[in-house]
């Protein structure tokens, strides 16, 4: 089997953690590296959390890099109110022992994409797009070499979660998102429209716990923790499990449907900063630049996730 080469760019975050576990549990994927960015919590915590998750998957061989500690043009906004002080609040977790790579995440991304053949590397951003945009700014030659970007970010019908108009990952670094959406690379967008359909209902969480393994228990306990916030906010049966949708799409794209449309990022207005202006109805003649996902087979998604977490 030829394994798909990916770089996971991430700001763990409990849902990022589940996405990393899903990738490491999946033989179809070759995780070339995990690059941390500031987002849900500051960089020293996101890189630390990424290493904790690799160790939980018993994969201390995975290379973890620290990247940008602040957005391109704005001050960092974090989300401890959702993810807790550490970003991975919930279960007790041991300190990571595996080392952080010395190289900067942006240099790793540039070097890796350059070294691989064209269309060999898929980028999987699960947080603000600062590392990815910085790599494109510093090394524009890599843009045409990237196979695809499958990212979690944005929203159209669900509009926003951190402001009334914007989703967190895009809001934190709208300038970076603008650079990425204008790059010309094929982009698949997992926004709130789809992730709000991937809800951690009780039976789904219990299925993780009932695996009887350490990773299964961690996924259940992380979910228990961040659920409290979203259930109260949305009055829903569970919380959206955002970031694993990106990895699930790589494994089973047939679980998802969407439209190939134009998506632009608002970078000027303070009121709607970071809004993903998605031409879902095709009312402009702006050229399509993204596959904007709108729907998911949620049962199929959780079945895949549970089956894969069981392998760890
Ligand atoms: C996104 O923001 C973060 O809080 C989550 O990890 C996810 O990537 C959802 O808006
Ligand atoms: Ca994230």
mmCIF file of N, CA and C and ligand atoms in Angstrom, residues 11 15-16 40 126-127 169 243, ligand 2:
data_model
loop_
_atom_site.group_PDB
_atom_site.id
_atom_site.type_symbol
_atom_site.label_atom_id
_atom_site.label_comp_id
_atom_site.label_asym_id
_atom_site.label_seq_id
_atom_site.Cartn_x
_atom_site.Cartn_y
_atom_site.Cartn_z
ATOM 1 N N UNK A 11 -2.777 22.881 16.928
ATOM 2 C CA UNK A 11 -2.703 23.659 18.176
ATOM 3 C C UNK A 11 -3.435 22.912 19.302
ATOM 4 N N UNK A 15 -9.648 18.272 20.504
ATOM 5 C CA UNK A 15 -10.092 17.715 19.214
ATOM 6 C C UNK A 15 -8.911 17.536 18.260
ATOM 7 N N UNK A 16 -7.908 18.411 18.369
ATOM 8 C CA UNK A 16 -6.659 18.193 17.622
ATOM 9 C C UNK A 16 -6.027 16.869 18.055
ATOM 10 N N UNK A 40 -5.211 27.500 20.253
ATOM 11 C CA UNK A 40 -6.062 27.243 21.420
ATOM 12 C C UNK A 40 -5.392 27.685 22.718
ATOM 13 N N UNK A 126 -4.910 22.173 11.439
ATOM 14 C CA UNK A 126 -6.005 22.007 12.401
ATOM 15 C C UNK A 126 -6.107 23.215 13.331
ATOM 16 N N UNK A 127 -5.335 24.244 13.032
ATOM 17 C CA UNK A 127 -5.337 25.442 13.879
ATOM 18 C C UNK A 127 -5.212 26.674 13.006
ATOM 19 N N UNK A 169 -10.210 29.323 14.127
ATOM 20 C CA UNK A 169 -8.909 29.164 13.454
ATOM 21 C C UNK A 169 -8.659 30.274 12.438
ATOM 22 N N UNK A 243 -11.654 18.763 14.540
ATOM 23 C CA UNK A 243 -10.431 18.484 13.777
ATOM 24 C C UNK A 243 -10.311 17.066 13.209
HETATM 25 CA CA1 LIG B 2 -7.488 22.920 16.465
#
